[in-house]
Structures are given as C-alpha cells and as structure tokens.
C-alpha cells in the first residue's frame, strides 16, 4: 500500500463542494427548502416554528415564580426569628427573601411587557424558529442526496443532470484515490486534494507585490510629500490584498512522489473516445460537442501541475471516466512542457507502477519537500 501524506481523504474537497452546490440548488430552486414571505406570514397558522419549545419555557417560568412566592415569606419570617439569636445569619436569610421578591417583581414586569408586545414577539420568535427548522430540513436533504451520489446512485437523487455528472466525477476521483492507496507500493507517497491558487489578479494588484519588501520610511515618510505617497501606497496595498484573496483556486486530485519524480493524477469525466488530432491535440472527434474543450482542459491541468514542486513534475496522468481512450493509452509530448498520459481510470495504478519501476531516482522525494517547494498551494500534513 502507498504511504498517504496528510489527513485529507480522496475526493474530500470535491464532495464538500458538491454538498455546497446541492445546498444552493435546494435553497433557490426547490419549494420548501428556503424561508419565503408566505411561510413567514403563515408560520404560526401551520404550526411551524418552536411552539413546543415556547410552552416548555413558559412552564419553567411558572415553576420559578411559584418557588419565589414560597421562598419570600418563608425566608423573611425565618430571617426575623433567626436574627433574634444570630443577626448575621438572620440578615442573610432576610436578604435572600428580598431577592426572591425582586425576582417576582421583575418577572411580573417582563410578563406584562410580553403581553403588550405579544403579536410582534410571536412573529419574531416563530420566524426565528422557522429559519432553524427549514435550514435543518435542507441540511438533512443535502446529506441524503450526497449519500446517494457517493453510493454511485446519482440518478436516484432527482438532481439536474449537470449536478449528477459532477457527482460522477467526484465519485471517480474518490475511487481512483483509494485504488492508488491500495495498489501502489509503499515506497510511493500520495497526497489528495492539494489546493492550487492561480494568480488571476489585475496588473495593478500584481504590481503591489513589488512593494511587499519596501522600507517603512517609504510608506510612512519623513516629509509631508512622502507621507502622502505612503498613504496612497497603503490604499493600493489594501486593494491588492483584497484581490489576492479573490485569486482563483484549482485542485490537484492526487499528487504522487515516485522514483520517476513527482506525478500529478487528474480525473477527467469525458464522454466519447479520446484521441489526438493531426496537430497532436486532445479531441473527442469532429462531431463531439466536447472536442473543443479537451485540449483546453489539458493545458489548464498542465498549468496547475507547473505550480507543484516549482514546476519539476515528471508526468501528468489523466484518468478518464465516462468515455474511452483510443488504444487504451495516449501520450502527448510538447517541447518544454510536462508530458501527459491519458488512460482509463482503472489503469492508473498500473501506469504509475510502470513509471516508478522505470524511474532513475534512488528513492522518491519526500512529499514534505514537494509541499515546501510548491508556493501558492495548500497541503494537509499529519502534524
């Protein structure tokens, strides 16, 4: 079995994204999973909200008042009697009785206020309970639908076809990760769901990076003119920081460290037959609607891989599900680019093992070193 680097399980990030998309779909498209104006208006009429909970709270308030009614005279009278023998203890008992009386007074005022504002408070309370009830109902449905998708039964979810297709891709990613863990030798390290932050910021925001190491004198200034300049740079810096946080993120499904070097495995849910055209580019055939996206997707995957290990990646393996690969294996080599091998998903462990056995490294690079050499990425190590 391969050595697993990190706590992230195969497909974990993908399923979290899928659950979020299902939640958004239910809230915006399916009746009963979002609080509407009509539901708010008729919540009390249809028994929605927390009426039972309110009744329990009312009973507890009554119990506390009865206790206070009993305690006040008992403690006060006992305090008077005890004070004849022990003034300190008697005073404490009388003070406790007074506190019980104060509680009764405050509780009474609160009760009157509640009666005066009954309609307003009822609506607010019921609406609050309604929000909670509907959200819990939606969360339960999201869990049920995600569970069906993870069992390989997306057609039973009733979700739109695009969401079903996405779930098949995440399921394939999860199963490929499990195959890699179980079928690869223990000398290979594998990491799952590595987040890659790609830089899609504007030229202005990128330029701000050039000021990251600027001196404090430059920003705070020693003269009024330089202080104004520093203020302007501070504003630009804040804009740049906001832009940094909105940079696009991608995901490396599986990263492996082998004797052949670092290998990235990416799952592609591609229908049709994958092949190379006369220009050596990926295609699904002249009549397939997805042909124009195959090569673009491969180039995007190449760019993502270039963010790993400072670009020193030996191979990208595209694990194809939902379609076929002409000849069972396709290799694409371009000058100065990371080579790509496309194979059916079930063949990925075998191909990785072949590359590993033919590798020239005495031993694989520690995955911790690969992570350290991958700026702009997020890994999840054990410690």
mmCIF file of C-alpha atoms in Angstrom:
data_model
loop_
_atom_site.group_PDB
_atom_site.id
_atom_site.type_symbol
_atom_site.label_atom_id
_atom_site.label_comp_id
_atom_site.label_asym_id
_atom_site.label_seq_id
_atom_site.Cartn_x
_atom_site.Cartn_y
_atom_site.Cartn_z
ATOM 1 C CA UNK A 1 0.000 0.000 0.000
ATOM 2 C CA UNK A 2 1.155 3.508 -0.794
ATOM 3 C CA UNK A 3 2.144 5.865 2.010
ATOM 4 C CA UNK A 4 -0.514 8.544 2.456
ATOM 5 C CA UNK A 5 0.688 12.091 3.111
ATOM 6 C CA UNK A 6 -1.808 14.220 5.010
ATOM 7 C CA UNK A 7 -5.202 13.736 6.578
ATOM 8 C CA UNK A 8 -7.299 14.570 3.521
ATOM 9 C CA UNK A 9 -9.191 11.620 2.081
ATOM 10 C CA UNK A 10 -9.632 11.116 -1.679
ATOM 11 C CA UNK A 11 -12.389 13.347 -3.031
ATOM 12 C CA UNK A 12 -12.949 15.062 0.314
ATOM 13 C CA UNK A 13 -12.721 18.570 -1.095
ATOM 14 C CA UNK A 14 -14.827 17.648 -4.117
ATOM 15 C CA UNK A 15 -17.665 16.234 -2.041
ATOM 16 C CA UNK A 16 -17.629 19.329 0.176
ATOM 17 C CA UNK A 17 -18.012 21.496 -2.949
ATOM 18 C CA UNK A 18 -20.768 19.198 -4.226
ATOM 19 C CA UNK A 19 -22.681 19.469 -0.937
ATOM 20 C CA UNK A 20 -22.437 23.253 -1.170
ATOM 21 C CA UNK A 21 -23.794 23.227 -4.735
ATOM 22 C CA UNK A 22 -26.666 20.915 -3.762
ATOM 23 C CA UNK A 23 -27.497 23.195 -0.832
ATOM 24 C CA UNK A 24 -27.622 26.225 -3.148
ATOM 25 C CA UNK A 25 -29.799 24.321 -5.630
ATOM 26 C CA UNK A 26 -32.323 23.256 -2.983
ATOM 27 C CA UNK A 27 -32.486 26.736 -1.471
ATOM 28 C CA UNK A 28 -33.012 28.542 -4.771
ATOM 29 C CA UNK A 29 -34.909 26.033 -6.924
ATOM 30 C CA UNK A 30 -36.919 23.619 -4.747
ATOM 31 C CA UNK A 31 -40.006 24.641 -2.757
ATOM 32 C CA UNK A 32 -39.873 24.081 0.977
ATOM 33 C CA UNK A 33 -36.112 24.425 1.422
ATOM 34 C CA UNK A 34 -35.938 28.207 1.773
ATOM 35 C CA UNK A 35 -37.949 30.548 4.000
ATOM 36 C CA UNK A 36 -40.398 32.513 1.852
ATOM 37 C CA UNK A 37 -42.598 35.518 2.650
ATOM 38 C CA UNK A 38 -45.695 33.317 2.593
ATOM 39 C CA UNK A 39 -44.145 30.884 5.049
ATOM 40 C CA UNK A 40 -43.282 33.732 7.405
ATOM 41 C CA UNK A 41 -46.822 35.110 7.220
ATOM 42 C CA UNK A 42 -48.472 31.757 7.934
ATOM 43 C CA UNK A 43 -45.822 30.070 10.081
ATOM 44 C CA UNK A 44 -47.928 30.195 13.252
ATOM 45 C CA UNK A 45 -51.061 29.100 11.414
ATOM 46 C CA UNK A 46 -49.411 25.952 10.056
ATOM 47 C CA UNK A 47 -47.640 25.080 13.280
ATOM 48 C CA UNK A 48 -44.154 25.927 12.107
ATOM 49 C CA UNK A 49 -41.581 27.367 14.453
ATOM 50 C CA UNK A 50 -40.864 26.409 18.060
ATOM 51 C CA UNK A 51 -44.259 26.405 19.760
ATOM 52 C CA UNK A 52 -43.462 23.348 21.890
ATOM 53 C CA UNK A 53 -40.209 24.907 22.997
ATOM 54 C CA UNK A 54 -42.015 28.105 23.966
ATOM 55 C CA UNK A 55 -44.528 26.143 26.052
ATOM 56 C CA UNK A 56 -41.676 24.455 27.939
ATOM 57 C CA UNK A 57 -40.078 27.812 28.682
ATOM 58 C CA UNK A 58 -43.414 29.184 29.917
ATOM 59 C CA UNK A 59 -43.836 26.207 32.279
ATOM 60 C CA UNK A 60 -40.322 26.718 33.663
ATOM 61 C CA UNK A 61 -41.028 30.417 34.261
ATOM 62 C CA UNK A 62 -44.189 29.488 36.189
ATOM 63 C CA UNK A 63 -42.252 26.991 38.297
ATOM 64 C CA UNK A 64 -39.624 29.595 39.172
ATOM 65 C CA UNK A 65 -42.311 32.100 40.173
ATOM 66 C CA UNK A 66 -44.026 29.572 42.447
ATOM 67 C CA UNK A 67 -40.699 28.819 44.109
ATOM 68 C CA UNK A 68 -40.082 32.551 44.608
ATOM 69 C CA UNK A 69 -43.605 33.033 46.042
ATOM 70 C CA UNK A 70 -42.933 30.306 48.608
ATOM 71 C CA UNK A 71 -39.370 31.374 49.396
ATOM 72 C CA UNK A 72 -40.101 35.063 50.031
ATOM 73 C CA UNK A 73 -42.362 34.744 53.116
ATOM 74 C CA UNK A 74 -40.585 31.650 54.445
ATOM 75 C CA UNK A 75 -37.102 33.174 54.264
ATOM 76 C CA UNK A 76 -38.264 36.567 55.511
ATOM 77 C CA UNK A 77 -40.103 35.152 58.556
ATOM 78 C CA UNK A 78 -37.287 32.713 59.354
ATOM 79 C CA UNK A 79 -34.789 35.568 58.983
ATOM 80 C CA UNK A 80 -36.675 37.637 61.579
ATOM 81 C CA UNK A 81 -36.774 34.701 64.014
ATOM 82 C CA UNK A 82 -33.125 33.702 63.468
ATOM 83 C CA UNK A 83 -31.963 37.316 63.829
ATOM 84 C CA UNK A 84 -33.068 37.199 67.476
ATOM 85 C CA UNK A 85 -30.261 34.691 68.067
ATOM 86 C CA UNK A 86 -27.846 35.356 65.184
ATOM 87 C CA UNK A 87 -28.172 38.711 63.456
ATOM 88 C CA UNK A 88 -25.692 37.842 60.664
ATOM 89 C CA UNK A 89 -27.422 34.642 59.571
ATOM 90 C CA UNK A 90 -30.852 36.185 60.017
ATOM 91 C CA UNK A 91 -29.864 39.138 57.856
ATOM 92 C CA UNK A 92 -28.667 36.825 55.085
ATOM 93 C CA UNK A 93 -31.969 34.921 55.126
ATOM 94 C CA UNK A 94 -33.985 38.143 55.026
ATOM 95 C CA UNK A 95 -31.834 39.423 52.148
ATOM 96 C CA UNK A 96 -32.447 36.166 50.231
ATOM 97 C CA UNK A 97 -36.179 36.637 50.771
ATOM 98 C CA UNK A 98 -35.964 40.178 49.400
ATOM 99 C CA UNK A 99 -34.124 38.846 46.326
ATOM 100 C CA UNK A 100 -36.971 36.385 45.752
ATOM 101 C CA UNK A 101 -39.412 39.315 45.933
ATOM 102 C CA UNK A 102 -37.307 41.338 43.469
ATOM 103 C CA UNK A 103 -37.297 38.384 41.061
ATOM 104 C CA UNK A 104 -41.087 38.186 41.301
ATOM 105 C CA UNK A 105 -41.371 41.887 40.521
ATOM 106 C CA UNK A 106 -39.032 41.767 37.528
ATOM 107 C CA UNK A 107 -40.705 38.626 36.238
ATOM 108 C CA UNK A 108 -44.077 40.326 36.519
ATOM 109 C CA UNK A 109 -42.889 43.387 34.596
ATOM 110 C CA UNK A 110 -41.426 41.112 31.920
ATOM 111 C CA UNK A 111 -44.705 39.230 31.675
ATOM 112 C CA UNK A 112 -46.671 42.465 31.212
ATOM 113 C CA UNK A 113 -44.222 43.632 28.543
ATOM 114 C CA UNK A 114 -44.574 40.292 26.795
ATOM 115 C CA UNK A 115 -48.344 40.641 26.758
ATOM 116 C CA UNK A 116 -48.181 44.203 25.414
ATOM 117 C CA UNK A 117 -45.824 43.178 22.576
ATOM 118 C CA UNK A 118 -47.310 39.717 22.133
ATOM 119 C CA UNK A 119 -48.035 39.865 18.400
ATOM 120 C CA UNK A 120 -44.678 41.370 17.496
ATOM 121 C CA UNK A 121 -42.730 38.956 19.691
ATOM 122 C CA UNK A 122 -44.699 35.944 18.489
ATOM 123 C CA UNK A 123 -43.907 36.735 14.867
ATOM 124 C CA UNK A 124 -40.208 37.278 15.590
ATOM 125 C CA UNK A 125 -39.989 34.092 17.656
ATOM 126 C CA UNK A 126 -41.846 31.977 15.144
ATOM 127 C CA UNK A 127 -39.760 33.361 12.258
ATOM 128 C CA UNK A 128 -36.565 32.532 14.137
ATOM 129 C CA UNK A 129 -37.775 29.008 14.738
ATOM 130 C CA UNK A 130 -38.934 28.748 11.146
ATOM 131 C CA UNK A 131 -35.461 29.643 9.851
ATOM 132 C CA UNK A 132 -33.902 26.977 12.048
ATOM 133 C CA UNK A 133 -36.471 24.360 11.074
ATOM 134 C CA UNK A 134 -36.155 24.941 7.329
ATOM 135 C CA UNK A 135 -32.342 25.056 7.450
ATOM 136 C CA UNK A 136 -32.212 21.760 9.366
ATOM 137 C CA UNK A 137 -34.595 20.207 6.859
ATOM 138 C CA UNK A 138 -32.404 21.383 3.966
ATOM 139 C CA UNK A 139 -29.194 20.128 5.619
ATOM 140 C CA UNK A 140 -30.767 16.701 6.147
ATOM 141 C CA UNK A 141 -31.801 16.554 2.488
ATOM 142 C CA UNK A 142 -28.314 17.614 1.352
ATOM 143 C CA UNK A 143 -26.797 14.781 3.409
ATOM 144 C CA UNK A 144 -29.256 12.295 1.905
ATOM 145 C CA UNK A 145 -28.580 13.372 -1.681
ATOM 146 C CA UNK A 146 -24.797 13.449 -1.220
ATOM 147 C CA UNK A 147 -25.019 9.987 0.354
ATOM 148 C CA UNK A 148 -26.849 8.625 -2.705
ATOM 149 C CA UNK A 149 -24.297 10.217 -5.034
ATOM 150 C CA UNK A 150 -21.386 8.716 -3.073
ATOM 151 C CA UNK A 151 -23.031 5.300 -3.402
ATOM 152 C CA UNK A 152 -22.977 5.679 -7.184
ATOM 153 C CA UNK A 153 -26.732 6.297 -7.458
ATOM 154 C CA UNK A 154 -26.955 9.907 -8.704
ATOM 155 C CA UNK A 155 -29.974 9.166 -10.901
ATOM 156 C CA UNK A 156 -31.993 8.493 -7.726
ATOM 157 C CA UNK A 157 -31.285 11.967 -6.347
ATOM 158 C CA UNK A 158 -33.562 13.783 -8.774
ATOM 159 C CA UNK A 159 -30.899 16.463 -9.168
ATOM 160 C CA UNK A 160 -30.359 18.181 -12.545
ATOM 161 C CA UNK A 161 -28.123 16.295 -14.975
ATOM 162 C CA UNK A 162 -25.185 18.740 -14.633
ATOM 163 C CA UNK A 163 -25.051 18.080 -10.877
ATOM 164 C CA UNK A 164 -25.366 14.338 -11.436
ATOM 165 C CA UNK A 165 -22.482 14.476 -13.900
ATOM 166 C CA UNK A 166 -20.344 16.408 -11.425
ATOM 167 C CA UNK A 167 -21.076 13.821 -8.727
ATOM 168 C CA UNK A 168 -19.885 11.026 -11.025
ATOM 169 C CA UNK A 169 -16.600 12.862 -11.447
ATOM 170 C CA UNK A 170 -16.151 13.248 -7.681
ATOM 171 C CA UNK A 171 -17.007 9.587 -7.135
ATOM 172 C CA UNK A 172 -14.422 8.585 -9.730
ATOM 173 C CA UNK A 173 -11.843 10.846 -8.056
ATOM 174 C CA UNK A 174 -12.556 9.198 -4.701
ATOM 175 C CA UNK A 175 -12.297 5.651 -6.073
ATOM 176 C CA UNK A 176 -9.110 6.400 -8.012
ATOM 177 C CA UNK A 177 -7.531 7.756 -4.835
ATOM 178 C CA UNK A 178 -8.486 4.608 -2.948
ATOM 179 C CA UNK A 179 -7.048 2.437 -5.753
ATOM 180 C CA UNK A 180 -3.780 4.356 -5.654
ATOM 181 C CA UNK A 181 -3.507 3.891 -1.895
ATOM 182 C CA UNK A 182 -4.264 0.176 -2.048
ATOM 183 C CA UNK A 183 -2.414 -0.913 -5.201
ATOM 184 C CA UNK A 184 0.796 1.148 -5.250
ATOM 185 C CA UNK A 185 3.969 0.034 -3.416
ATOM 186 C CA UNK A 186 4.664 1.556 0.000
ATOM 187 C CA UNK A 187 7.729 3.386 -1.340
ATOM 188 C CA UNK A 188 5.382 5.781 -3.165
ATOM 189 C CA UNK A 189 3.820 8.690 -1.265
ATOM 190 C CA UNK A 190 0.421 10.012 -2.302
ATOM 191 C CA UNK A 191 -1.396 13.208 -1.286
ATOM 192 C CA UNK A 192 -5.003 14.066 -2.121
ATOM 193 C CA UNK A 193 -6.865 17.314 -2.793
ATOM 194 C CA UNK A 194 -3.980 19.754 -2.957
ATOM 195 C CA UNK A 195 -5.337 23.290 -3.353
ATOM 196 C CA UNK A 196 -3.547 25.345 -6.011
ATOM 197 C CA UNK A 197 -4.001 29.101 -6.023
ATOM 198 C CA UNK A 198 -3.660 30.521 -9.532
ATOM 199 C CA UNK A 199 -2.878 34.217 -9.979
ATOM 200 C CA UNK A 200 -5.730 35.897 -11.837
ATOM 201 C CA UNK A 201 -5.180 39.330 -10.325
ATOM 202 C CA UNK A 202 -5.043 42.565 -12.247
ATOM 203 C CA UNK A 203 -1.768 44.179 -13.260
ATOM 204 C CA UNK A 204 -2.236 46.811 -10.526
ATOM 205 C CA UNK A 205 -2.671 44.164 -7.829
ATOM 206 C CA UNK A 206 0.345 42.209 -9.054
ATOM 207 C CA UNK A 207 2.401 45.400 -9.036
ATOM 208 C CA UNK A 208 1.586 45.827 -5.352
ATOM 209 C CA UNK A 209 3.614 42.672 -4.659
ATOM 210 C CA UNK A 210 6.672 44.668 -5.612
ATOM 211 C CA UNK A 211 6.150 46.842 -2.540
ATOM 212 C CA UNK A 212 5.989 43.911 -0.094
ATOM 213 C CA UNK A 213 9.631 44.389 0.907
ATOM 214 C CA UNK A 214 9.634 48.188 0.832
ATOM 215 C CA UNK A 215 11.149 50.087 3.758
ATOM 216 C CA UNK A 216 8.994 51.687 6.431
ATOM 217 C CA UNK A 217 10.416 55.114 5.507
ATOM 218 C CA UNK A 218 8.991 54.731 2.015
ATOM 219 C CA UNK A 219 5.474 54.146 3.323
ATOM 220 C CA UNK A 220 5.358 56.329 6.431
ATOM 221 C CA UNK A 221 7.681 59.041 5.114
ATOM 222 C CA UNK A 222 9.951 61.585 6.699
ATOM 223 C CA UNK A 223 8.368 64.565 4.900
ATOM 224 C CA UNK A 224 4.740 65.571 4.157
ATOM 225 C CA UNK A 225 5.205 64.647 0.486
ATOM 226 C CA UNK A 226 6.485 61.151 1.212
ATOM 227 C CA UNK A 227 3.781 60.628 3.817
ATOM 228 C CA UNK A 228 1.133 61.399 1.167
ATOM 229 C CA UNK A 229 2.829 58.922 -1.136
ATOM 230 C CA UNK A 230 2.821 56.367 1.668
ATOM 231 C CA UNK A 231 -0.919 56.872 2.220
ATOM 232 C CA UNK A 232 -1.590 56.332 -1.490
ATOM 233 C CA UNK A 233 0.501 53.156 -1.470
ATOM 234 C CA UNK A 234 -1.396 51.964 1.609
ATOM 235 C CA UNK A 235 -4.724 52.305 -0.217
ATOM 236 C CA UNK A 236 -3.321 50.470 -3.248
ATOM 237 C CA UNK A 237 -1.953 47.824 -0.905
ATOM 238 C CA UNK A 238 -5.386 47.208 0.601
ATOM 239 C CA UNK A 239 -6.895 46.863 -2.876
ATOM 240 C CA UNK A 240 -4.148 44.439 -3.802
ATOM 241 C CA UNK A 241 -4.722 42.383 -0.664
ATOM 242 C CA UNK A 242 -8.426 42.100 -1.465
ATOM 243 C CA UNK A 243 -7.532 40.999 -4.988
ATOM 244 C CA UNK A 244 -5.064 38.438 -3.612
ATOM 245 C CA UNK A 245 -7.813 36.859 -1.538
ATOM 246 C CA UNK A 246 -10.057 36.551 -4.601
ATOM 247 C CA UNK A 247 -7.444 34.735 -6.686
ATOM 248 C CA UNK A 248 -8.816 31.662 -8.467
ATOM 249 C CA UNK A 249 -8.217 28.276 -6.870
ATOM 250 C CA UNK A 250 -7.777 24.917 -8.557
ATOM 251 C CA UNK A 251 -7.306 21.434 -7.205
ATOM 252 C CA UNK A 252 -4.812 18.627 -7.816
ATOM 253 C CA UNK A 253 -6.785 15.420 -7.272
ATOM 254 C CA UNK A 254 -3.752 13.266 -6.431
ATOM 255 C CA UNK A 255 -0.032 14.054 -6.206
ATOM 256 C CA UNK A 256 2.464 11.182 -6.078
ATOM 257 C CA UNK A 257 6.164 11.106 -5.298
ATOM 258 C CA UNK A 258 7.790 8.198 -7.147
ATOM 259 C CA UNK A 259 11.211 7.050 -8.306
ATOM 260 C CA UNK A 260 10.310 8.661 -11.642
ATOM 261 C CA UNK A 261 9.698 12.016 -9.933
ATOM 262 C CA UNK A 262 6.527 13.874 -8.997
ATOM 263 C CA UNK A 263 3.391 12.722 -10.814
ATOM 264 C CA UNK A 264 0.036 14.506 -10.812
ATOM 265 C CA UNK A 265 -3.126 12.469 -11.424
ATOM 266 C CA UNK A 266 -6.221 14.376 -12.527
ATOM 267 C CA UNK A 267 -9.661 12.852 -13.044
ATOM 268 C CA UNK A 268 -11.490 13.786 -16.261
ATOM 269 C CA UNK A 269 -15.143 12.858 -16.740
ATOM 270 C CA UNK A 270 -15.013 12.875 -20.538
ATOM 271 C CA UNK A 271 -17.587 11.191 -22.747
ATOM 272 C CA UNK A 272 -16.795 9.949 -26.245
ATOM 273 C CA UNK A 273 -13.498 8.494 -27.456
ATOM 274 C CA UNK A 274 -10.420 10.499 -26.510
ATOM 275 C CA UNK A 275 -7.685 10.710 -29.140
ATOM 276 C CA UNK A 276 -5.106 13.094 -30.635
ATOM 277 C CA UNK A 277 -5.903 15.040 -33.810
ATOM 278 C CA UNK A 278 -3.487 15.733 -36.670
ATOM 279 C CA UNK A 279 -1.956 18.578 -34.643
ATOM 280 C CA UNK A 280 -1.306 16.347 -31.648
ATOM 281 C CA UNK A 281 -4.053 17.933 -29.568
ATOM 282 C CA UNK A 282 -6.647 16.136 -27.464
ATOM 283 C CA UNK A 283 -10.026 15.694 -29.122
ATOM 284 C CA UNK A 284 -13.169 13.603 -28.808
ATOM 285 C CA UNK A 285 -13.745 13.501 -32.544
ATOM 286 C CA UNK A 286 -15.011 16.017 -35.124
ATOM 287 C CA UNK A 287 -18.673 15.509 -34.261
ATOM 288 C CA UNK A 288 -18.404 15.542 -30.469
ATOM 289 C CA UNK A 289 -19.599 18.681 -28.678
ATOM 290 C CA UNK A 290 -16.821 18.449 -26.093
ATOM 291 C CA UNK A 291 -13.910 18.267 -28.522
ATOM 292 C CA UNK A 292 -13.122 21.980 -28.325
ATOM 293 C CA UNK A 293 -12.696 21.735 -24.542
ATOM 294 C CA UNK A 294 -10.434 18.660 -24.339
ATOM 295 C CA UNK A 295 -7.184 20.411 -25.262
ATOM 296 C CA UNK A 296 -8.079 23.499 -23.203
ATOM 297 C CA UNK A 297 -8.655 21.306 -20.157
ATOM 298 C CA UNK A 298 -5.338 19.536 -20.708
ATOM 299 C CA UNK A 299 -3.492 22.863 -20.945
ATOM 300 C CA UNK A 300 -5.169 24.073 -17.750
ATOM 301 C CA UNK A 301 -4.082 20.890 -15.981
ATOM 302 C CA UNK A 302 -0.525 21.473 -17.235
ATOM 303 C CA UNK A 303 -0.547 24.954 -15.771
ATOM 304 C CA UNK A 304 -1.824 23.651 -12.430
ATOM 305 C CA UNK A 305 0.903 20.994 -12.363
ATOM 306 C CA UNK A 306 3.525 23.673 -13.019
ATOM 307 C CA UNK A 307 2.673 25.124 -9.590
ATOM 308 C CA UNK A 308 3.792 21.901 -7.899
ATOM 309 C CA UNK A 309 7.424 21.313 -6.863
ATOM 310 C CA UNK A 310 8.405 24.577 -8.612
ATOM 311 C CA UNK A 311 7.374 23.075 -11.936
ATOM 312 C CA UNK A 312 9.582 19.984 -11.609
ATOM 313 C CA UNK A 313 6.831 17.470 -12.378
ATOM 314 C CA UNK A 314 7.734 14.327 -14.316
ATOM 315 C CA UNK A 315 4.304 13.407 -15.659
ATOM 316 C CA UNK A 316 0.611 14.225 -15.663
ATOM 317 C CA UNK A 317 -1.776 11.285 -15.845
ATOM 318 C CA UNK A 318 -5.331 11.992 -16.972
ATOM 319 C CA UNK A 319 -7.679 9.361 -15.515
ATOM 320 C CA UNK A 320 -10.570 9.231 -17.986
ATOM 321 C CA UNK A 321 -14.027 8.154 -16.805
ATOM 322 C CA UNK A 322 -17.333 8.248 -18.669
ATOM 323 C CA UNK A 323 -15.672 7.592 -22.040
ATOM 324 C CA UNK A 324 -12.899 5.633 -23.754
ATOM 325 C CA UNK A 325 -9.280 6.252 -24.712
ATOM 326 C CA UNK A 326 -8.212 5.246 -28.222
ATOM 327 C CA UNK A 327 -5.799 2.350 -27.987
ATOM 328 C CA UNK A 328 -6.135 2.345 -24.185
ATOM 329 C CA UNK A 329 -3.346 4.905 -23.797
ATOM 330 C CA UNK A 330 -2.453 8.275 -25.322
ATOM 331 C CA UNK A 331 0.746 10.226 -24.744
ATOM 332 C CA UNK A 332 1.173 13.900 -25.550
ATOM 333 C CA UNK A 333 4.667 15.397 -25.563
ATOM 334 C CA UNK A 334 5.381 19.078 -26.257
ATOM 335 C CA UNK A 335 8.759 20.789 -26.107
ATOM 336 C CA UNK A 336 9.361 22.393 -22.737
ATOM 337 C CA UNK A 337 6.024 21.162 -21.357
ATOM 338 C CA UNK A 338 5.115 18.496 -18.810
ATOM 339 C CA UNK A 339 4.220 15.293 -20.711
ATOM 340 C CA UNK A 340 0.694 13.918 -20.386
ATOM 341 C CA UNK A 341 -0.534 10.329 -20.434
ATOM 342 C CA UNK A 342 -4.282 9.699 -20.743
ATOM 343 C CA UNK A 343 -5.606 6.269 -19.742
ATOM 344 C CA UNK A 344 -8.867 4.762 -18.471
ATOM 345 C CA UNK A 345 -9.215 5.326 -14.723
ATOM 346 C CA UNK A 346 -8.791 1.660 -13.824
ATOM 347 C CA UNK A 347 -5.352 1.592 -15.482
ATOM 348 C CA UNK A 348 -3.873 4.474 -13.466
ATOM 349 C CA UNK A 349 -2.244 2.351 -10.692
ATOM 350 C CA UNK A 350 -0.594 0.114 -13.300
ATOM 351 C CA UNK A 351 0.785 3.075 -15.269
ATOM 352 C CA UNK A 352 2.115 4.749 -12.107
ATOM 353 C CA UNK A 353 3.813 1.499 -11.063
ATOM 354 C CA UNK A 354 5.441 1.159 -14.506
ATOM 355 C CA UNK A 355 6.767 4.721 -14.351
ATOM 356 C CA UNK A 356 8.001 4.182 -10.793
ATOM 357 C CA UNK A 357 9.826 0.953 -11.677
ATOM 358 C CA UNK A 358 11.492 2.632 -14.659
ATOM 359 C CA UNK A 359 12.444 5.699 -12.614
ATOM 360 C CA UNK A 360 16.061 6.705 -12.082
ATOM 361 C CA UNK A 361 15.809 8.235 -8.628
ATOM 362 C CA UNK A 362 17.383 6.173 -5.871
ATOM 363 C CA UNK A 363 14.344 6.952 -3.734
ATOM 364 C CA UNK A 364 11.289 9.200 -4.145
ATOM 365 C CA UNK A 365 11.459 12.815 -2.980
ATOM 366 C CA UNK A 366 9.791 13.178 0.454
ATOM 367 C CA UNK A 367 6.324 14.618 -0.040
ATOM 368 C CA UNK A 368 7.048 17.170 2.678
ATOM 369 C CA UNK A 369 9.815 18.557 0.440
ATOM 370 C CA UNK A 370 7.462 18.639 -2.544
ATOM 371 C CA UNK A 371 4.940 20.599 -0.459
ATOM 372 C CA UNK A 372 7.636 23.018 0.720
ATOM 373 C CA UNK A 373 8.690 23.582 -2.911
ATOM 374 C CA UNK A 374 5.131 24.372 -4.020
ATOM 375 C CA UNK A 375 4.422 28.015 -3.094
ATOM 376 C CA UNK A 376 0.812 29.066 -3.539
ATOM 377 C CA UNK A 377 -0.526 25.623 -2.640
ATOM 378 C CA UNK A 378 -2.238 24.244 0.453
ATOM 379 C CA UNK A 379 -1.413 20.785 1.790
ATOM 380 C CA UNK A 380 -2.713 18.989 4.837
ATOM 381 C CA UNK A 381 0.173 17.143 6.539
ATOM 382 C CA UNK A 382 -0.220 14.834 9.530
ATOM 383 C CA UNK A 383 1.440 17.208 12.008
#
